[in-house]
mmCIF file of C-alpha atoms and ligand atoms in Angstrom:
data_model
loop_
_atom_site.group_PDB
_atom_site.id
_atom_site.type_symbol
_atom_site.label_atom_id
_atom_site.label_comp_id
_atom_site.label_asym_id
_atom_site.label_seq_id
_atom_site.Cartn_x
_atom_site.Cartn_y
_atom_site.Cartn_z
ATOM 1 C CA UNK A 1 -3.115 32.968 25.152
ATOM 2 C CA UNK A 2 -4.068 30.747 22.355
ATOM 3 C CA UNK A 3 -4.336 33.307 19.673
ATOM 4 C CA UNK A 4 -0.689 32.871 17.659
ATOM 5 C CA UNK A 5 -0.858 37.097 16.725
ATOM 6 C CA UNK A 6 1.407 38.259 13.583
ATOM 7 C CA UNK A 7 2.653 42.075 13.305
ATOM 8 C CA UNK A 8 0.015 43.191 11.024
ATOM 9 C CA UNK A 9 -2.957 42.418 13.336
ATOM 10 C CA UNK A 10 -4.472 44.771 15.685
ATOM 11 C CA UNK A 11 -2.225 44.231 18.903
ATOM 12 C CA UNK A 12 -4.099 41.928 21.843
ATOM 13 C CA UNK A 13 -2.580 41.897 25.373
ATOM 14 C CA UNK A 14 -1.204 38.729 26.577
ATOM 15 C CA UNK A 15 -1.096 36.698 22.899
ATOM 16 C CA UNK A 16 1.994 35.293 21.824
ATOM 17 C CA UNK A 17 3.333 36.912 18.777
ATOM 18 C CA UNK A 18 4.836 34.729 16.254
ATOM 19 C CA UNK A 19 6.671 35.929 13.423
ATOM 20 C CA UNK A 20 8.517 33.726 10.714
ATOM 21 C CA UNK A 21 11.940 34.092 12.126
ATOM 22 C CA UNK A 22 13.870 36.003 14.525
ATOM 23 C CA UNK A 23 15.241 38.635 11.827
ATOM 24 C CA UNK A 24 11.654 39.053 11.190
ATOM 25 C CA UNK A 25 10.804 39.965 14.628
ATOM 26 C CA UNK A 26 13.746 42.841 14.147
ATOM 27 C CA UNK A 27 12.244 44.475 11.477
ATOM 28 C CA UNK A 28 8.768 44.736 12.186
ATOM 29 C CA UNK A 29 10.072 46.018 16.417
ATOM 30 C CA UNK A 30 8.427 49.828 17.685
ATOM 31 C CA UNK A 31 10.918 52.111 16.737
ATOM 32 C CA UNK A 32 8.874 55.013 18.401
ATOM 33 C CA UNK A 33 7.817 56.244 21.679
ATOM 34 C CA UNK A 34 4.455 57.469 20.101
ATOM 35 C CA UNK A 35 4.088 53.977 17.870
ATOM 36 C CA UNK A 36 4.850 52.202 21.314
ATOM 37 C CA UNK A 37 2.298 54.096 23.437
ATOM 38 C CA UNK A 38 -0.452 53.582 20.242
ATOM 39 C CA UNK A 39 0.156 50.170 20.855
ATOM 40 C CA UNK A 40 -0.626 49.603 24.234
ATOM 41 C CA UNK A 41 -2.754 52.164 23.932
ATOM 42 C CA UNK A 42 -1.545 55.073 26.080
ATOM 43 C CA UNK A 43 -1.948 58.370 25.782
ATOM 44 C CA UNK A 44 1.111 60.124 23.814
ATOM 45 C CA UNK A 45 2.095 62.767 26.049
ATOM 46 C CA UNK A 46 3.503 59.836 28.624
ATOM 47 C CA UNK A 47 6.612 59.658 25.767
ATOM 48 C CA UNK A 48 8.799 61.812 24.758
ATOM 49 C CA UNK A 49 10.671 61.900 21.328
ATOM 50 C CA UNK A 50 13.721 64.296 22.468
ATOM 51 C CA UNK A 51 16.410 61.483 23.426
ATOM 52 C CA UNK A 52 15.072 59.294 20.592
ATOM 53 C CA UNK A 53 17.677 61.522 18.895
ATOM 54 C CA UNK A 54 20.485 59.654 20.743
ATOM 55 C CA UNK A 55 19.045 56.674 21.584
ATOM 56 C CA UNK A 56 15.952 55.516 18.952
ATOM 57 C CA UNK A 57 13.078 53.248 21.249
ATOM 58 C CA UNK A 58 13.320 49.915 19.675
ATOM 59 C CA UNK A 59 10.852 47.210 21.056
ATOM 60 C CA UNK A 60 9.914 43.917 19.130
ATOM 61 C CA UNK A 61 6.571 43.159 19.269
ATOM 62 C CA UNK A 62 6.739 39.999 21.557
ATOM 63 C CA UNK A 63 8.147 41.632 24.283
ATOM 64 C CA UNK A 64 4.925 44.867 23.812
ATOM 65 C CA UNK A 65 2.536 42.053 24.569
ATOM 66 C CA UNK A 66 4.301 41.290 27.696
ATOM 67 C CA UNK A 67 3.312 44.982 28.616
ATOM 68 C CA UNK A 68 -0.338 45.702 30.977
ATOM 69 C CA UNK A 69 -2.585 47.495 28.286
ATOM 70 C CA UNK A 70 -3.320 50.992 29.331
ATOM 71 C CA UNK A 71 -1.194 51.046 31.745
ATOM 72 C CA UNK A 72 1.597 53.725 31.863
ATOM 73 C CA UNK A 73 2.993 52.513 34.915
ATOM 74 C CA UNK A 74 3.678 49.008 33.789
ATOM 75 C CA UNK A 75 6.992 47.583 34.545
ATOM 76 C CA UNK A 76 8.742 46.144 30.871
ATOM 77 C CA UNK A 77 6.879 49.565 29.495
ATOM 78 C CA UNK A 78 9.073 51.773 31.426
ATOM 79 C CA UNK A 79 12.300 50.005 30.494
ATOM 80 C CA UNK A 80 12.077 50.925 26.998
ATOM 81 C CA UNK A 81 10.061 53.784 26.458
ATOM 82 C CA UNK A 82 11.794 57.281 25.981
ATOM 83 C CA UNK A 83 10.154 60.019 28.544
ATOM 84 C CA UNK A 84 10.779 63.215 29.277
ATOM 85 C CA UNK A 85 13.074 62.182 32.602
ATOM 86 C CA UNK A 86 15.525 61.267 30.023
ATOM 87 C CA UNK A 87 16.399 65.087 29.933
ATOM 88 C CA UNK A 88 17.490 65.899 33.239
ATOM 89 C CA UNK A 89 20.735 66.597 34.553
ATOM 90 C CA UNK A 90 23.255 63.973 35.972
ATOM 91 C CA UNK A 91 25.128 61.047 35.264
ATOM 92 C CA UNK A 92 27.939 60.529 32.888
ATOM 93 C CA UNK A 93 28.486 58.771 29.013
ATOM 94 C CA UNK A 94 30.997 56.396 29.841
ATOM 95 C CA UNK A 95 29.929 55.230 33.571
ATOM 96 C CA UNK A 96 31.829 52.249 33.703
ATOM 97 C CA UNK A 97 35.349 52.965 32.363
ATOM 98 C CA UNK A 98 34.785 50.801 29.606
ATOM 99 C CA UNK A 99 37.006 53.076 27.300
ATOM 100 C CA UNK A 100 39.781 53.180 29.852
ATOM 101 C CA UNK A 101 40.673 49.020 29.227
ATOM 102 C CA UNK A 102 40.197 48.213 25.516
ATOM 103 C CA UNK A 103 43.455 45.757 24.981
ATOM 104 C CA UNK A 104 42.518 45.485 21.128
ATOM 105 C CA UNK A 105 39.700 46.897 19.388
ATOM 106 C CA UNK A 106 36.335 45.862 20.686
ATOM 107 C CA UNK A 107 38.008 43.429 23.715
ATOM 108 C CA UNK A 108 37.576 44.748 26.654
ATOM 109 C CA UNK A 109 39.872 43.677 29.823
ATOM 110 C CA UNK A 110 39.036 44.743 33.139
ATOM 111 C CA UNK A 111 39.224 41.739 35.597
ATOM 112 C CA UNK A 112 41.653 38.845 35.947
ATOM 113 C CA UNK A 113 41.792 35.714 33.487
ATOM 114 C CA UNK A 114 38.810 36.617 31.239
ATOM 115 C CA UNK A 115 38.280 39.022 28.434
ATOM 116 C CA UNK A 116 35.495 40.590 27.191
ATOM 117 C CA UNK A 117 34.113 40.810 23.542
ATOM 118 C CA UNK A 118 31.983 43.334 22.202
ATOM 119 C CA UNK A 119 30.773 41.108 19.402
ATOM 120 C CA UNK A 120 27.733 42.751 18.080
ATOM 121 C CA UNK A 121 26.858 46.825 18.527
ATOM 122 C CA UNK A 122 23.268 45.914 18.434
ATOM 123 C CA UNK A 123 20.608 44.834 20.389
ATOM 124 C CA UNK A 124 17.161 42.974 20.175
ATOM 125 C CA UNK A 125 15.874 45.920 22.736
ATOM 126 C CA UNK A 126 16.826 49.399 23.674
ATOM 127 C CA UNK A 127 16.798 49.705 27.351
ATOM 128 C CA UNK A 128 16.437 53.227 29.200
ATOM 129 C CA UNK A 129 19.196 52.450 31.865
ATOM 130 C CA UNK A 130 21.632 50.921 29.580
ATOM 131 C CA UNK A 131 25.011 51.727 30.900
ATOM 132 C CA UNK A 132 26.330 51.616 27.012
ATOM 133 C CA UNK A 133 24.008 53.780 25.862
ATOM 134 C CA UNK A 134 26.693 56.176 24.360
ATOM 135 C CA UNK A 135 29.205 53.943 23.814
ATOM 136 C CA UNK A 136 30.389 54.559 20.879
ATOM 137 C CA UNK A 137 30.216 51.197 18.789
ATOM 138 C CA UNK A 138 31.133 52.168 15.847
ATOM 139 C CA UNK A 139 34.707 52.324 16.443
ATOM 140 C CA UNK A 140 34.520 49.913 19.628
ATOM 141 C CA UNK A 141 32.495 46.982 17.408
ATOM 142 C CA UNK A 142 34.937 46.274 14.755
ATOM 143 C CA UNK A 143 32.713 42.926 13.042
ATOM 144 C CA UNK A 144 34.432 40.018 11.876
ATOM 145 C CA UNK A 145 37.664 41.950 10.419
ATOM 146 C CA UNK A 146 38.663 42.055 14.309
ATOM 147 C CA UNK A 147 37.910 38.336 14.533
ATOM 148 C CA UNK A 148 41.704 37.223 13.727
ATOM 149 C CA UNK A 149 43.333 39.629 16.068
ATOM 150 C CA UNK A 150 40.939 38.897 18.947
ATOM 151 C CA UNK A 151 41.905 35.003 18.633
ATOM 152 C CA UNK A 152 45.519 36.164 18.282
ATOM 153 C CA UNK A 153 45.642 37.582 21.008
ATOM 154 C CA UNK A 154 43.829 35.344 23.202
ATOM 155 C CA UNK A 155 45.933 32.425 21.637
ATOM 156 C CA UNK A 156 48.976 34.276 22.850
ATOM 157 C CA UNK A 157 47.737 34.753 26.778
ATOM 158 C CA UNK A 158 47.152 31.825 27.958
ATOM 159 C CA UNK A 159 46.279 33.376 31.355
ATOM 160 C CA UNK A 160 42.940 33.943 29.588
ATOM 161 C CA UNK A 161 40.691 30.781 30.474
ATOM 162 C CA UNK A 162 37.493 32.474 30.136
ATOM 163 C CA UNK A 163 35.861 34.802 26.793
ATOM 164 C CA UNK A 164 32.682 36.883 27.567
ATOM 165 C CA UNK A 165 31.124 37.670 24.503
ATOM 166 C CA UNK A 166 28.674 40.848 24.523
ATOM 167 C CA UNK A 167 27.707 44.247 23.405
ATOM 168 C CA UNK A 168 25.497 44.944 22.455
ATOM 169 C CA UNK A 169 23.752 41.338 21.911
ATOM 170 C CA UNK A 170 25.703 38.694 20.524
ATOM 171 C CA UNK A 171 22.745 37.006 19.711
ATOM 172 C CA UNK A 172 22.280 39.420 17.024
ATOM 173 C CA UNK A 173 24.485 37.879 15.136
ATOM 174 C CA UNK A 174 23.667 35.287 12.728
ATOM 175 C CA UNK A 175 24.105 31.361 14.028
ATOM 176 C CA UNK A 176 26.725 30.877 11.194
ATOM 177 C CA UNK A 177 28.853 33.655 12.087
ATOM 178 C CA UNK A 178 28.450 32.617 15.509
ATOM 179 C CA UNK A 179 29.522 29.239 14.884
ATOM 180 C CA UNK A 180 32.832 30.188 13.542
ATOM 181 C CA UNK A 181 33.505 32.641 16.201
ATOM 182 C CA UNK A 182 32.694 30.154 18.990
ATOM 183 C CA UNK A 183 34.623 27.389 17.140
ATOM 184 C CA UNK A 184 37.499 29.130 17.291
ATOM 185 C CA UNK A 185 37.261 30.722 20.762
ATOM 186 C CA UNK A 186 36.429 26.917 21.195
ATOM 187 C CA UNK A 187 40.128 25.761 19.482
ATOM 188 C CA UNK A 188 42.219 27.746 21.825
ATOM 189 C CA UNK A 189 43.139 25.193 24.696
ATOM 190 C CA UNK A 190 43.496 27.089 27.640
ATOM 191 C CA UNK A 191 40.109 28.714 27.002
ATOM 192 C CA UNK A 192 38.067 26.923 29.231
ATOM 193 C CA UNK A 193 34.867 28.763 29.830
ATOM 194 C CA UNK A 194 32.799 30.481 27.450
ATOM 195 C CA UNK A 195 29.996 32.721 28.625
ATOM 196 C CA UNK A 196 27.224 34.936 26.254
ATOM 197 C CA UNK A 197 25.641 37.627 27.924
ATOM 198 C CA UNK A 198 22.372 37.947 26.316
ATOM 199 C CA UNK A 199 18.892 39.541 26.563
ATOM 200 C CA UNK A 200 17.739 38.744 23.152
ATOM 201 C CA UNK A 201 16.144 35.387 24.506
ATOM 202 C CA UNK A 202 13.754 37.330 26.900
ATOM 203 C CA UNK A 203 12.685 39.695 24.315
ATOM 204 C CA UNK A 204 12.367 37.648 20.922
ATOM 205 C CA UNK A 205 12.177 34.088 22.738
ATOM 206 C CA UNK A 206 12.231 32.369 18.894
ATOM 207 C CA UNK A 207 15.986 33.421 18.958
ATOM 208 C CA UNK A 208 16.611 30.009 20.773
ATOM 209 C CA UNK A 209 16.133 27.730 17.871
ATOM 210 C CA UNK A 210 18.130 24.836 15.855
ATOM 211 C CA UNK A 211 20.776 26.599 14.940
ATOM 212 C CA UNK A 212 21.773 28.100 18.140
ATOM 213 C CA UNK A 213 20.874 24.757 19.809
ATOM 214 C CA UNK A 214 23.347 23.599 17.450
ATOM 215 C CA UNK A 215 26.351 25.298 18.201
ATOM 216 C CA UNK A 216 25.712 25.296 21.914
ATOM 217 C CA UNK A 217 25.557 21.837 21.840
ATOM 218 C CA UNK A 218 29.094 21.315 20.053
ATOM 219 C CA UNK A 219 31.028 23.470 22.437
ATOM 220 C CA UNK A 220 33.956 21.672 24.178
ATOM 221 C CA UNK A 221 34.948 24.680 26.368
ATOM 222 C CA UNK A 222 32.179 24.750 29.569
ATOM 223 C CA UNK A 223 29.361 27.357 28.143
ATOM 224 C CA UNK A 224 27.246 29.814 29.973
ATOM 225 C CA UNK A 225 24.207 32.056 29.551
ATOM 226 C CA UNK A 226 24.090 34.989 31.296
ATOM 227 C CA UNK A 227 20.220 36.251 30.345
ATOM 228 C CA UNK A 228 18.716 39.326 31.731
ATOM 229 C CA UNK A 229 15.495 39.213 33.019
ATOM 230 C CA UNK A 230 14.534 42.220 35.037
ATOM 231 C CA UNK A 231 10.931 41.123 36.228
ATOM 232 C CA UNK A 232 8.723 38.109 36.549
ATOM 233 C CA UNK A 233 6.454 39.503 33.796
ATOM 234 C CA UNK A 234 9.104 39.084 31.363
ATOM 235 C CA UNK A 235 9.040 35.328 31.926
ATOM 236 C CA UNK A 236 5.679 34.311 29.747
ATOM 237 C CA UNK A 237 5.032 30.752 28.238
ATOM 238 C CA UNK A 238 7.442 31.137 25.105
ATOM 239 C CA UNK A 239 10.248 32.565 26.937
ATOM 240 C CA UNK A 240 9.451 29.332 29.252
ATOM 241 C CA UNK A 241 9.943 27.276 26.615
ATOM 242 C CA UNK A 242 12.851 29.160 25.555
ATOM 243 C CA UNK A 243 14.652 28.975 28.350
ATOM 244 C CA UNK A 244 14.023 24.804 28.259
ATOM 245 C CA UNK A 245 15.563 25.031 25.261
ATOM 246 C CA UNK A 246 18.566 26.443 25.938
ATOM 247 C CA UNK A 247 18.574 24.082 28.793
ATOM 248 C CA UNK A 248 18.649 21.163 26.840
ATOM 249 C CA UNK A 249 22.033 22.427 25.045
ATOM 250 C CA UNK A 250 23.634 21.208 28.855
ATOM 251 C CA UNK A 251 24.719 25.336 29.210
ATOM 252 C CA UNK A 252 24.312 26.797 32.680
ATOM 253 C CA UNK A 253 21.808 29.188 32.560
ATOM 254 C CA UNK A 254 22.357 32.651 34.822
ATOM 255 C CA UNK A 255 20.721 35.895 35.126
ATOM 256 C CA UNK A 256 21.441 39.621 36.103
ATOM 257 C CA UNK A 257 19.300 42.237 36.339
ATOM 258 C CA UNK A 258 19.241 46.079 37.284
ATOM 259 C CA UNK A 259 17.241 47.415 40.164
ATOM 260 C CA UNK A 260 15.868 50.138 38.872
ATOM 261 C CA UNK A 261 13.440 52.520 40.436
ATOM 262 C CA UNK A 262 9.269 51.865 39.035
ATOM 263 C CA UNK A 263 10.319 48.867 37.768
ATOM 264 C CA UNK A 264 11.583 46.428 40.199
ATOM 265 C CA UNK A 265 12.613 47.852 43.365
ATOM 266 C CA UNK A 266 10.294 46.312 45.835
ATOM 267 C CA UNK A 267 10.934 43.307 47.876
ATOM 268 C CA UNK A 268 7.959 41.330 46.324
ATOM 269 C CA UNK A 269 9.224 41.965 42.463
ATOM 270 C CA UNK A 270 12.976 40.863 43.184
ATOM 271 C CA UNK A 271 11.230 37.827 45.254
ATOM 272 C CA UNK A 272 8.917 36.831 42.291
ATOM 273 C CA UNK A 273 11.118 37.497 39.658
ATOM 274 C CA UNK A 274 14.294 34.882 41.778
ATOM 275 C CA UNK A 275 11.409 32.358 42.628
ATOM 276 C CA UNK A 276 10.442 32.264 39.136
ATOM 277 C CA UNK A 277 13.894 32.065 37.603
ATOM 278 C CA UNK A 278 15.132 29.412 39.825
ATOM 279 C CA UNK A 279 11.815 27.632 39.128
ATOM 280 C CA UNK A 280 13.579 27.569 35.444
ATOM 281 C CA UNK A 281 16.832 26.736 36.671
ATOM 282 C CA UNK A 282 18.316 29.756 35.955
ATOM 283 C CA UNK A 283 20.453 31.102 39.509
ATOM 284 C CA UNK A 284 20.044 34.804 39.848
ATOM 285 C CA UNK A 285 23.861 35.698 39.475
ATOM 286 C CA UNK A 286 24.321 39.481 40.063
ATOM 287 C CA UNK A 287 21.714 42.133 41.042
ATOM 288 C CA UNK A 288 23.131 45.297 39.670
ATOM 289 C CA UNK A 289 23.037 49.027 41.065
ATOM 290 C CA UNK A 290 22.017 51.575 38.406
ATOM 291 C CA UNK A 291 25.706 52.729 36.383
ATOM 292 C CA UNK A 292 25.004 56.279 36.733
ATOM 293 C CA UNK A 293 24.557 56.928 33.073
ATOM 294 C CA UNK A 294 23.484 59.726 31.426
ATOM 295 C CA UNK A 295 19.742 60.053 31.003
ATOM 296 C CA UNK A 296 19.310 57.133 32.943
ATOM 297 C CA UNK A 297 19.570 58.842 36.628
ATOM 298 C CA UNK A 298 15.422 58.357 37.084
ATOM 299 C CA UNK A 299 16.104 54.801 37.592
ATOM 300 C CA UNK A 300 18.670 54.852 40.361
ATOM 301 C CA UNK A 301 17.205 53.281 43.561
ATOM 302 C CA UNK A 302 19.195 54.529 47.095
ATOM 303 C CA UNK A 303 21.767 51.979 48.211
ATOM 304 C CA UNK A 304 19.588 51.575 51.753
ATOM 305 C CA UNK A 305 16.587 50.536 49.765
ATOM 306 C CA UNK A 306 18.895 48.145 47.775
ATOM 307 C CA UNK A 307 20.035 46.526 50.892
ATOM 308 C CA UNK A 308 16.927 46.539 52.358
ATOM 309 C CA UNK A 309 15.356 44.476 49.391
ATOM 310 C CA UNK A 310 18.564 42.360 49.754
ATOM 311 C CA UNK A 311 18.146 41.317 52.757
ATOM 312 C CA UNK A 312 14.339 40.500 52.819
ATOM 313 C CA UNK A 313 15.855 38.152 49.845
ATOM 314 C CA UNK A 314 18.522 36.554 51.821
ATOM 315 C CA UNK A 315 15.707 36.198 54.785
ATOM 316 C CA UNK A 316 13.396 34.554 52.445
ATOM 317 C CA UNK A 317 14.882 32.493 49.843
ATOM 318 C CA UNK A 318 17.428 29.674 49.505
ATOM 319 C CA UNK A 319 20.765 31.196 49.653
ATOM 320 C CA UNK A 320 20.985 29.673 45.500
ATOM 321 C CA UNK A 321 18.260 31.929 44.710
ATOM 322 C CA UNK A 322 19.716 35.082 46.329
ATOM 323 C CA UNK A 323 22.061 37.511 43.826
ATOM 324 C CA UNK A 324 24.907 39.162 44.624
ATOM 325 C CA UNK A 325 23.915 43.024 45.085
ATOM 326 C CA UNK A 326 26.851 44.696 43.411
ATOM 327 C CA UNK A 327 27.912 47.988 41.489
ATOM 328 C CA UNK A 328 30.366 48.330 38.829
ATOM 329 C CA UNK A 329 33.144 51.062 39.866
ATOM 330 C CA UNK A 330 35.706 51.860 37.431
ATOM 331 C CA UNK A 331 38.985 50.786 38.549
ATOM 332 C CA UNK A 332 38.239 48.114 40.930
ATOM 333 C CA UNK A 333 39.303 44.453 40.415
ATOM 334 C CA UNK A 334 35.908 43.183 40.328
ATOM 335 C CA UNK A 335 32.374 43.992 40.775
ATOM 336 C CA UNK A 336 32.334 45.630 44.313
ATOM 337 C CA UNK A 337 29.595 43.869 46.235
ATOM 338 C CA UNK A 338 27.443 46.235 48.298
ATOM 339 C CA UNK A 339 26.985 44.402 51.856
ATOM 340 C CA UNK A 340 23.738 44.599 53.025
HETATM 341 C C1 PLP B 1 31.273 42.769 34.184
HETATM 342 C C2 PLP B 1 32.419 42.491 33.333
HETATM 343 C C3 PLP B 1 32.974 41.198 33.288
HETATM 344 C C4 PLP B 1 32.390 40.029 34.036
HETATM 345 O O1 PLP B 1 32.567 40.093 35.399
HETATM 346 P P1 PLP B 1 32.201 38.819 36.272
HETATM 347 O O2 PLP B 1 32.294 39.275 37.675
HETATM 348 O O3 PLP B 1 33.146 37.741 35.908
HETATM 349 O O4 PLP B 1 30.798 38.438 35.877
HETATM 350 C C5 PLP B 1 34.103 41.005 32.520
HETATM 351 N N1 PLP B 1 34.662 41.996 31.810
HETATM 352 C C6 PLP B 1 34.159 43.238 31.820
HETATM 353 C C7 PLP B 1 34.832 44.301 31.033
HETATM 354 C C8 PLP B 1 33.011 43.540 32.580
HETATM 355 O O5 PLP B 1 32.496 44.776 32.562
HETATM 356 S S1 SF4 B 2 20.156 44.542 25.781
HETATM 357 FE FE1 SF4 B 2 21.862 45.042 27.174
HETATM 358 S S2 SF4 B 2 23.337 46.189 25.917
HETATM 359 FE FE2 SF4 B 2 21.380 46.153 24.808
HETATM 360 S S3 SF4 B 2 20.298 48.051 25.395
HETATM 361 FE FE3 SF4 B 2 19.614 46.438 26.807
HETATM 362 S S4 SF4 B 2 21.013 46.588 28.576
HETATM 363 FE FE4 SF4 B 2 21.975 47.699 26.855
#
């Protein structure tokens, strides 16, 4: 684990890649199944290039070493490589409604006192399941021209105490646009609660650095991290140290993940992966059920398996380290928690 490994060396299992920046992490991310499976060296046929058409693979290089060399089967592997599965039937492109509650161009309102942001159309990952997949950012991810109307609008409800930014990652953005945004999200008074849901920190962990420490540390309104880590092999030593670094901005830190099927559906994955994020202080917030999204439907996981995982957690952990096991159904006033 010593070994600091740049992108143009030969790729080593387990090293830490370090790249000069975040941005350079981006550019030098797999952008193919077939340059993925090369890397950690896997036969090609495992891949599949047709719904690279829709949705290109895109996987930095610190979040490949993460991966089990050689295996197929490994669990961050299969959450970002295209394969043929992709291709059958079932599912929908907008599972969760999100086109049915746009109040103004890329905010989203579906639940009671807080809004929703789609700040960014991009991502420091492309996952399989992702329920926004097809969402069509272009027109929903407006950039900063939408910036003035968003805090307009906010300004003028103040039954809004809470702003979700998301995506996409807002963490794709860069720390001085974010800075503005925040600020003045931050100037509104009866926005009391900012929260950034965020994966980029568990793929590129160097995204956590001065300049986001910065900002986070100058926010008056209460701010929140909502990370998502899937499994414990996505914690390693530099997203560690990431995530005491975010720490030390005085946000609370939360995570949700996705059960999905080959990747973490077993009692002893969801078990490891809570112990080890309340070990980092982060409280596992929401475990979610598969949005039944198009080319995604290989990852659903039965609802009696997801309450039967759910329960060996609430039998084994401190209630603090249990999530909620909920699914997102369009219409409803609020995640609908699935009692197991
Ligand atoms: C999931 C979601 C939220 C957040 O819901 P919480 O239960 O508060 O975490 C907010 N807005 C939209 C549009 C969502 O999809
Ligand atoms: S980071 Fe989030 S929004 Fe982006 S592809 Fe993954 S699940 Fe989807």
């Amino acid at each position: 684990m010593a070994t600091i490994l740049t992108a143009n060396d030969k790729p080593v299992e387990g090293s830490l890649v370090k790249l000069d920046s975040w941005q350079a992490s981006m550019k030098a991310a797999i952008r193919s199944s077939t340059e993925l499976l090369r890397y950690v060296q896997i036969d090609e046929s495992a891949g599949s290039s047709e719904p690279e058409a829709d949705f290109p693979v895109f996987v930095p290089l610190e979040y490949a070493n993460r991966m089990k060399f050689g295996d197929a089967d490994d669990p961050l592997l299969r959450q970002v490589l295209a394969v043929p599965d992709e291709l059958l039937p079932g599912g929908t492109t907008d599972p969760v409604g999100d086109t049915l509650c746009v109040r103004t161009g890329g905010m989203l309102q579906k639940y009671a006192r807080r809004v929703l942001l789609i700040s960014s159309g991009t991502c420091a990952v492309h996952c399989r399941y992702c329920f926004r997949r097809h969402f069509a950012y272009e027109s929903n991810a407006p950039g900063k021209s939408a910036w003035e109307s968003w805090t307009d609008e906010i300004r003028s409800d103040s039954r809004i105490d809470e702003v979700i930014l998301s995506g996409g990652d807002p963490l794709t953005l860069v720390d001085e646009s974010l800075a503005e945004l925040i600020g003045r999200l931050d100037s509104i008074d009866h926005v009391r609660r900012i929260r950034i849901h965020t994966r980029f920190p568990v793929v590129i962990p160097q995204r956590v650095d001065a300049a986001l420490l910065e900002w986070a540390g100058k926010c008056d309104a209460a701010l929140y991290f909502v990370l998502h880590f899937n499994h414990a092999n996505e914690l390693d030593t530099a997203t560690v140290e990431a995530m005491r670094r975010l720490r030390s901005s005085g946000a609370t830190l939360l995570n949700q993940a996705v059960l999905l099927h080959g990747v973490n559906d077993t009692l002893e994955q969801q078990k490891e992966l809570c112990v080890r994020l309340v070990d980092q202080q982060i409280l596992p917030y929401y475990l979610h059920q598969l949005d039944p999204v198009q080319g995604a439907m290989h990852f659903d996981v039965p609802d009696e398996r997801a309450k039967r995982i759910h329960r060996g957690l609430q039998e084994q952990l401190p209630g603090y380290a249990v999530p909620r096991l909920v699914r997102e159904i369009p219409g409803e006033l609020s995640k609908s928690p699935i009692q197991s």
